[in-house]
Short mmCIF file of C-alpha atoms in Angstrom, two decimals:
data_model
loop_
_atom_site.label_atom_id
_atom_site.label_comp_id
_atom_site.label_asym_id
_atom_site.label_seq_id
_atom_site.Cartn_x
_atom_site.Cartn_y
_atom_site.Cartn_z
CA MET F 1 137.09 26.68 37.73
CA LYS F 2 138.57 23.72 35.88
CA VAL F 3 136.03 21.40 34.22
CA ALA F 4 136.93 17.71 34.37
CA PHE F 5 136.27 15.66 31.22
CA SER F 6 136.18 11.89 30.82
CA LYS F 7 138.90 10.42 28.55
CA PRO F 8 136.79 9.92 25.36
CA MET F 9 135.30 13.38 25.79
CA GLU F 10 138.75 14.89 26.28
CA ARG F 11 139.96 13.20 23.04
CA LYS F 12 136.93 14.45 21.12
CA ARG F 13 137.44 17.96 22.48
CA LYS F 14 141.09 17.90 21.34
CA GLN F 15 140.10 16.60 17.89
CA ASN F 16 137.51 19.35 17.57
CA SER F 17 140.01 22.03 18.55
CA PHE F 18 142.50 20.61 16.01
CA VAL F 19 139.89 20.68 13.21
CA LYS F 20 138.83 24.17 14.30
CA GLU F 21 142.45 25.33 14.27
CA MET F 22 143.00 23.86 10.79
CA LYS F 23 139.80 25.47 9.49
CA THR F 24 140.71 28.85 10.91
CA ASN F 25 144.36 28.99 9.81
CA TRP F 26 144.35 26.71 6.75
CA VAL F 27 146.04 29.39 4.62
CA LEU F 28 148.97 29.57 7.05
CA TYR F 29 149.30 25.78 7.14
CA LEU F 30 149.18 25.71 3.33
CA MET F 31 152.01 28.23 3.25
CA ALA F 32 154.02 26.12 5.71
CA LEU F 33 153.46 22.95 3.68
CA PRO F 34 156.40 23.34 1.22
CA GLY F 35 158.75 23.95 4.17
CA ILE F 36 157.40 20.94 6.05
CA ALA F 37 157.72 18.81 2.89
CA PHE F 38 161.32 20.03 2.40
CA PHE F 39 162.37 19.09 5.92
CA PHE F 40 160.53 15.78 5.71
CA VAL F 41 162.16 14.76 2.42
CA PHE F 42 165.69 16.05 3.05
CA ASN F 43 166.04 15.80 6.84
CA TYR F 44 163.67 13.15 8.19
CA LEU F 45 163.52 10.55 5.41
CA PRO F 46 167.35 10.18 5.21
CA MET F 47 167.36 9.41 8.95
CA GLY F 48 166.37 5.89 7.95
CA GLY F 49 169.96 5.54 6.72
CA ILE F 50 171.13 5.63 10.38
CA ILE F 51 170.51 1.88 10.37
CA MET F 52 173.72 1.51 8.32
CA ALA F 53 175.75 2.56 11.37
CA PHE F 54 174.85 -0.79 12.94
CA LYS F 55 175.46 -2.90 9.83
CA GLU F 56 178.38 -4.09 7.76
CA PHE F 57 176.99 -2.47 4.65
CA ASN F 58 177.63 -3.96 1.25
CA PHE F 59 176.10 -2.83 -2.00
CA ARG F 60 175.04 -6.32 -3.07
CA ASP F 61 172.72 -6.93 -0.09
CA GLY F 62 171.64 -3.30 0.28
CA ILE F 63 170.69 -1.49 3.49
CA PHE F 64 168.25 -4.08 4.81
CA GLY F 65 170.08 -7.21 3.62
CA SER F 66 173.52 -6.36 5.05
CA PRO F 67 174.48 -8.19 8.26
CA TRP F 68 174.08 -6.56 11.66
CA VAL F 69 177.33 -5.81 13.53
CA GLY F 70 176.01 -4.03 16.64
CA PHE F 71 178.30 -1.28 17.88
CA SER F 72 181.45 -2.51 16.15
CA ASN F 73 181.50 0.47 13.73
CA PHE F 74 181.46 2.83 16.72
CA ARG F 75 184.15 0.79 18.49
CA PHE F 76 186.35 1.07 15.40
CA PHE F 77 186.24 4.89 15.61
CA PHE F 78 186.86 5.01 19.38
CA ARG F 79 189.79 2.61 19.09
CA SER F 80 191.38 4.19 16.02
CA ALA F 81 194.71 5.96 16.54
CA ALA F 82 193.36 9.16 15.01
CA PHE F 83 190.39 9.45 17.43
CA PRO F 84 191.92 11.76 20.11
CA SER F 85 193.63 14.09 17.65
CA VAL F 86 190.59 14.25 15.36
CA ILE F 87 188.29 15.21 18.26
CA TYR F 88 190.83 17.73 19.60
CA ASN F 89 191.31 19.36 16.18
CA THR F 90 187.57 19.56 15.53
CA LEU F 91 186.93 21.21 18.89
CA LEU F 92 189.93 23.53 18.44
CA LEU F 93 188.93 24.73 14.98
CA SER F 94 185.23 24.98 15.81
CA SER F 95 185.59 26.77 19.15
CA LEU F 96 188.11 29.27 17.76
CA GLY F 97 185.82 29.70 14.75
CA ILE F 98 182.83 30.38 17.02
CA ILE F 99 184.70 32.94 19.14
CA ILE F 100 186.17 34.78 16.15
CA GLY F 101 182.94 34.32 14.22
CA ILE F 102 181.08 36.27 16.90
CA ILE F 103 183.63 38.92 17.86
CA VAL F 104 184.69 40.09 14.37
CA PRO F 105 181.20 40.47 12.82
CA LEU F 106 179.97 42.13 16.02
CA TYR F 107 182.83 44.60 15.95
CA LEU F 108 182.25 45.23 12.24
CA ALA F 109 178.55 45.87 12.89
CA LEU F 110 179.40 48.32 15.70
CA ALA F 111 181.88 50.08 13.43
CA LEU F 112 179.42 50.16 10.52
CA ASN F 113 176.82 51.66 12.84
CA GLU F 114 179.20 54.56 13.48
CA VAL F 115 179.70 55.29 9.78
CA HIS F 116 177.17 57.99 8.93
CA HIS F 117 178.54 58.89 5.50
CA LYS F 118 175.92 57.26 3.26
CA MET F 119 178.14 56.36 0.33
CA VAL F 120 181.00 54.96 2.46
CA ARG F 121 178.51 52.92 4.45
CA ARG F 122 176.67 51.49 1.46
CA VAL F 123 179.76 50.73 -0.62
CA SER F 124 181.74 49.15 2.23
CA GLN F 125 178.75 47.10 3.39
CA SER F 126 178.23 45.75 -0.14
CA VAL F 127 181.93 45.04 -0.63
CA MET F 128 182.14 43.21 2.72
CA ILE F 129 179.47 40.77 1.58
CA PHE F 130 181.27 39.87 -1.69
CA PRO F 131 183.61 37.16 -0.27
CA ASN F 132 180.61 35.20 0.99
CA PHE F 133 179.55 34.60 -2.60
CA ILE F 134 182.95 33.37 -3.77
CA SER F 135 182.96 29.58 -3.90
CA ALA F 136 185.33 27.62 -1.66
CA VAL F 137 187.10 26.35 -4.78
CA ALA F 138 187.83 29.89 -5.99
CA VAL F 139 189.04 30.85 -2.49
CA SER F 140 191.36 27.84 -2.40
CA VAL F 141 192.79 28.80 -5.80
CA ILE F 142 193.45 32.34 -4.55
CA VAL F 143 195.10 30.95 -1.41
CA TYR F 144 197.23 28.58 -3.50
CA ASN F 145 198.29 31.49 -5.70
CA ILE F 146 199.43 33.32 -2.59
CA PHE F 147 201.25 30.44 -0.86
CA SER F 148 202.52 28.31 -3.75
CA TYR F 149 206.25 27.60 -3.44
CA LYS F 150 207.06 28.30 -7.09
CA PHE F 151 204.46 30.80 -8.25
CA GLY F 152 203.01 32.20 -5.00
CA VAL F 153 202.79 35.94 -4.38
CA ALA F 154 204.20 35.46 -0.85
CA ASN F 155 207.42 33.90 -2.14
CA GLN F 156 207.67 36.47 -4.94
CA ILE F 157 207.61 39.21 -2.30
CA ARG F 158 210.21 37.31 -0.22
CA GLY F 159 212.36 37.08 -3.35
CA ARG F 160 212.09 40.84 -3.94
CA LEU F 161 213.16 41.41 -0.32
CA GLY F 162 216.21 39.20 -0.82
CA LEU F 163 214.88 36.31 1.29
CA ASP F 164 214.86 32.62 0.35
CA PRO F 165 211.55 31.14 -0.77
CA ARG F 166 209.66 29.32 1.97
CA ASP F 167 207.50 26.22 1.82
CA TRP F 168 204.29 27.50 3.40
CA TYR F 169 202.61 24.09 3.37
CA THR F 170 204.62 22.46 6.15
CA ASN F 171 203.54 23.91 9.52
CA SER F 172 200.13 22.57 10.49
CA LEU F 173 199.54 25.03 13.36
CA GLU F 174 200.19 27.94 11.01
CA TRP F 175 197.37 26.68 8.81
CA VAL F 176 194.93 26.77 11.71
CA VAL F 177 195.56 30.53 11.79
CA TYR F 178 195.29 30.84 7.99
CA TYR F 179 192.09 28.80 8.00
CA LEU F 180 190.53 31.03 10.67
CA ILE F 181 191.62 34.21 8.86
CA ILE F 182 190.22 32.97 5.53
CA ARG F 183 186.97 31.83 7.16
CA THR F 184 186.58 35.17 8.90
CA TRP F 185 187.37 37.04 5.69
CA LYS F 186 184.75 34.98 3.88
CA GLY F 187 181.94 35.14 6.41
CA ALA F 188 182.38 38.14 8.72
CA GLY F 189 180.80 40.72 6.40
CA TYR F 190 177.75 38.59 5.84
CA SER F 191 177.35 37.71 9.52
CA SER F 192 177.66 41.36 10.53
CA ILE F 193 174.31 42.05 8.77
CA VAL F 194 172.48 40.12 11.50
CA TYR F 195 174.08 42.18 14.26
CA LEU F 196 173.57 45.41 12.32
CA ALA F 197 169.88 44.58 11.93
CA ALA F 198 169.65 43.97 15.67
CA ILE F 199 171.43 47.27 16.39
CA THR F 200 169.08 49.25 14.13
CA GLY F 201 166.18 47.79 16.13
CA ILE F 202 167.30 49.62 19.28
CA SER F 203 165.27 52.75 20.00
CA PRO F 204 167.19 55.97 19.13
CA GLU F 205 165.54 57.65 22.13
CA LEU F 206 167.77 55.60 24.42
CA TYR F 207 170.87 57.03 22.72
CA GLU F 208 169.48 60.56 22.89
CA SER F 209 168.75 60.31 26.60
CA ALA F 210 172.17 58.77 27.22
CA GLU F 211 173.78 61.64 25.34
CA ILE F 212 171.90 64.16 27.48
CA ASP F 213 173.12 62.27 30.56
CA GLY F 214 176.67 62.76 29.32
CA ALA F 215 177.48 59.28 28.01
CA ASN F 216 180.14 59.10 25.31
CA ARG F 217 179.94 56.71 22.34
CA ILE F 218 181.86 53.90 24.06
CA GLN F 219 179.56 54.13 27.09
CA GLN F 220 176.52 54.14 24.80
CA ILE F 221 177.78 50.97 23.13
CA ARG F 222 178.52 49.36 26.49
CA TYR F 223 175.27 50.26 28.23
CA ILE F 224 172.76 50.44 25.35
CA THR F 225 173.93 48.69 22.18
CA LEU F 226 175.47 45.55 23.67
CA PRO F 227 172.62 44.89 26.16
CA GLY F 228 170.17 45.60 23.32
CA ILE F 229 171.62 42.91 21.07
CA LYS F 230 172.55 40.51 23.87
CA SER F 231 169.73 38.09 23.04
CA THR F 232 170.79 37.97 19.36
CA ILE F 233 174.40 37.26 20.33
CA VAL F 234 173.36 34.51 22.76
CA ILE F 235 170.99 32.85 20.25
CA LEU F 236 173.66 32.87 17.52
CA PHE F 237 176.16 31.48 20.04
CA VAL F 238 173.83 28.62 21.03
CA LEU F 239 173.21 27.83 17.35
CA ALA F 240 176.96 27.92 16.64
CA VAL F 241 177.67 25.57 19.56
CA GLY F 242 175.23 23.16 17.92
CA ARG F 243 177.74 22.80 15.10
CA ILE F 244 180.82 22.50 17.31
CA PHE F 245 181.52 18.90 16.27
CA THR F 246 181.29 19.68 12.57
CA THR F 247 183.71 21.46 10.29
CA ASP F 248 183.65 22.24 6.60
CA ALA F 249 185.59 19.22 5.32
CA GLY F 250 185.39 20.37 1.70
CA PHE F 251 186.83 23.77 2.48
CA ILE F 252 189.63 22.38 4.66
CA TRP F 253 190.54 19.79 2.05
CA LEU F 254 190.50 22.43 -0.70
CA LEU F 255 192.90 24.53 1.37
CA ILE F 256 195.41 21.89 2.43
CA GLY F 257 194.85 19.20 -0.21
CA ASP F 258 196.59 15.84 0.23
CA ARG F 259 199.44 17.10 2.38
CA PRO F 260 200.05 14.73 5.32
CA SER F 261 202.33 17.33 6.98
CA LEU F 262 199.31 19.57 7.59
CA LEU F 263 197.06 16.91 9.08
CA GLU F 264 198.43 17.25 12.62
CA TYR F 265 196.08 20.14 13.48
CA MET F 266 193.86 20.26 10.40
CA ASP F 267 192.53 16.70 10.47
CA THR F 268 188.98 17.02 11.84
CA ILE F 269 186.17 14.45 12.13
CA ASP F 270 184.82 15.45 8.72
CA THR F 271 188.16 15.33 6.91
CA TYR F 272 188.81 11.96 8.59
CA VAL F 273 185.49 10.65 7.21
CA PHE F 274 186.31 12.17 3.83
CA ARG F 275 189.69 10.39 3.78
CA MET F 276 188.00 7.14 4.81
CA VAL F 277 185.49 7.44 1.98
CA ARG F 278 188.25 8.21 -0.52
CA GLY F 279 190.36 5.25 0.62
CA THR F 280 188.44 2.03 1.15
CA PRO F 281 184.84 3.19 1.51
CA ASN F 282 183.15 1.65 4.53
CA VAL F 283 179.68 3.16 4.61
CA GLY F 284 178.84 1.61 7.99
CA ARG F 285 181.81 3.20 9.74
CA THR F 286 181.33 6.62 8.17
CA THR F 287 177.61 6.55 9.04
CA ALA F 288 178.51 5.64 12.63
CA ILE F 289 180.87 8.63 12.85
CA GLY F 290 178.22 10.90 11.34
CA LEU F 291 175.66 9.65 13.86
CA LEU F 292 178.10 10.25 16.73
CA GLN F 293 178.67 13.79 15.47
CA SER F 294 174.94 14.50 15.31
CA ILE F 295 174.30 13.09 18.79
CA SER F 296 177.22 15.07 20.26
CA CYS F 297 175.96 18.27 18.63
CA LEU F 298 172.43 17.62 19.92
CA ILE F 299 173.75 17.08 23.46
CA MET F 300 175.82 20.29 23.20
CA VAL F 301 172.80 22.33 22.05
CA LEU F 302 170.62 20.90 24.84
CA VAL F 303 173.27 21.57 27.51
CA VAL F 304 174.12 25.09 26.32
CA ASN F 305 170.45 25.95 25.90
CA TRP F 306 169.71 24.63 29.40
CA ILE F 307 172.52 26.77 30.85
CA THR F 308 171.29 29.78 28.85
CA ARG F 309 167.74 29.28 30.14
CA LYS F 310 169.07 29.35 33.71
CA VAL F 311 171.42 32.32 33.23
CA TYR F 312 169.71 34.43 30.55
CA PRO F 313 166.19 33.16 29.66
CA GLU F 314 165.69 35.63 26.76
CA GLY F 315 168.57 34.03 24.86
CA ALA F 316 167.31 30.44 25.10
CA ILE F 317 166.04 28.88 21.86
CA PHE F 318 163.52 26.53 23.50
CA MET D 1 166.60 83.04 33.29
CA ASN D 2 167.50 79.43 32.83
CA SER D 3 170.84 78.76 31.25
CA ILE D 4 173.14 75.76 31.02
CA LYS D 5 175.94 76.21 33.49
CA ILE D 6 179.24 74.73 32.43
CA ASN D 7 181.78 74.70 35.22
CA ASN D 8 185.42 73.71 34.75
CA ALA D 9 184.87 70.07 35.65
CA ASN D 10 181.98 69.71 33.20
CA LEU D 11 183.89 71.47 30.49
CA GLU D 12 186.85 69.12 30.92
CA LYS D 13 184.50 66.15 30.78
CA HIS D 14 182.85 67.55 27.67
CA VAL D 15 186.19 68.04 25.91
CA LYS D 16 187.34 64.53 26.84
CA ARG D 17 184.06 63.05 25.65
CA SER D 18 184.31 64.81 22.32
CA PHE D 19 187.86 63.60 21.83
CA SER D 20 187.03 59.96 22.64
CA ASP D 21 183.96 60.14 20.39
CA CYS D 22 186.10 61.48 17.60
CA VAL D 23 188.69 58.73 18.06
CA TRP D 24 185.99 56.06 18.09
CA LYS D 25 184.31 57.53 15.01
CA TRP D 26 187.48 57.64 12.92
CA THR D 27 188.60 54.23 14.18
CA SER D 28 185.26 52.85 12.99
CA TYR D 29 185.71 54.48 9.59
CA ALA D 30 189.26 53.08 9.36
CA ILE D 31 188.16 49.55 10.32
CA VAL D 32 185.23 49.52 7.91
CA ILE D 33 187.28 50.83 4.98
CA PHE D 34 190.22 48.52 5.80
CA PHE D 35 187.98 45.43 5.93
CA ALA D 36 186.19 46.48 2.74
CA LEU D 37 189.56 46.81 0.98
CA ILE D 38 190.65 43.39 2.24
CA CYS D 39 187.42 41.95 0.87
CA LEU D 40 188.31 43.44 -2.50
CA VAL D 41 191.75 41.75 -2.62
CA PRO D 42 190.74 38.74 -4.78
CA PHE D 43 189.03 41.00 -7.28
CA LEU D 44 192.09 43.23 -7.44
CA LEU D 45 194.25 40.10 -7.87
CA VAL D 46 192.10 38.98 -10.80
CA ILE D 47 192.44 42.41 -12.40
CA ILE D 48 196.23 42.37 -11.89
CA ILE D 49 196.54 38.84 -13.27
CA LEU D 50 194.38 39.71 -16.29
CA SER D 51 196.45 42.80 -16.94
CA LEU D 52 199.67 40.73 -16.76
CA ILE D 53 198.53 38.21 -19.38
CA PRO D 54 200.24 39.09 -22.66
CA GLN D 55 197.84 40.58 -25.17
CA ASN D 56 199.06 38.34 -28.03
CA LEU D 57 198.24 35.14 -26.11
#
C-alpha cells in the first residue's frame, strides 16, 4: 500500500533519507570527493567559457566585457568554404578509426586467447602495449624518417631496387590509410587488453561443454566468446561514437605538418580550428566550433544509446 | 560395457575439427608474433640508427 505524504512532509522525508544516506556511506562519498572535485574543476568550471562562442572576444575587454554577436560565430563556420570538406573528413577518419579500432583489437584479443605458451603470450602482450607509450611526437619523427624524400627509409629501399625516389607527401587519400595504420599500430595492443579481460571473464565450463558437443574453436568463438563479450563491444562502440566529431589534431598535424597538398582528406574540424588559432586567432569562432562539436557528439551518443537500448539493452550506457 | 562409438562420419568430423583447430591455433600464434614484431619496429630502428652513428662522432 502506498502512503501519501503532504508536500512539506515529503520534502522532510527526502532530506532525512539524504542525511541518512550520507551518514551511512560517508566513507564512500569521501573517496569519491577527489574525483568529483576533478570533474568540477576541469570539466564543469571551464563550461563558463562557452559564453565566448556568442561574443566577439577581445583580450582588452575580457570574457564579460566583449560585445555580444549572437550566432554570427556559428554562421561563419557554416558559411566557410571549408565546412563541407572538414565535416566529411572528420566523419571519414573517425568512422574508419572506430571500425578498425574495434575489429583489430578484438581480433588480437581472440588470437592472444589462443596462445597458451606462457612466455610467447606474456612477451607479445607486453610488446604490443609499447607503442601506446610512445609520444605522438616520437611517432611522427619515426614516420618522417620512413617517408622523407631525401633521407627516408622508403626511398632508400626504392633506390636499392633501382626505382626513382617518390615524394610520399603529395597524395592526401594515401595519408588517410597511413594515419589509420599508424593509429592502429599505436593503440590496438592497448585496446585489446579490454577485450582480453572480457574474454577471460567467460566461464570455462561453457567451452568444455561445447567441446563435448563437438564444437571446434571457430564455433566456440562464434557461439560463446563473441556473445560473451558482446556487451563490452557495444559499450565501447557507443563510447567511440561519442567522439565521432573529434580527431586528434595534434597527431594529424605532427604527421602531415604544414603541407597544403595533404589537407584535402586530412583537414578535420580540429585541424581547421588549430589552423585558425595559428593564423589570426579568433577565440569566439573557435569556441563556437568547439561547442558545435560537443553538441554533435552529445546528440550522437544519445541517439546511438537510444538505438542500443531498443536493440540490445545490456549494451546501453544509460 | 559402455564405450564411445566412433563411426566413419564422426571420425571424419573429428579429423576435420582437429585440422581446423590446428590452423586456427597456428594462425593465432602467427598473428600475435607478427603484430608484436611490428610493435618492435621503432625500437629496432633506434638500435639500427645508433649502430650506424660513427663511433668517433
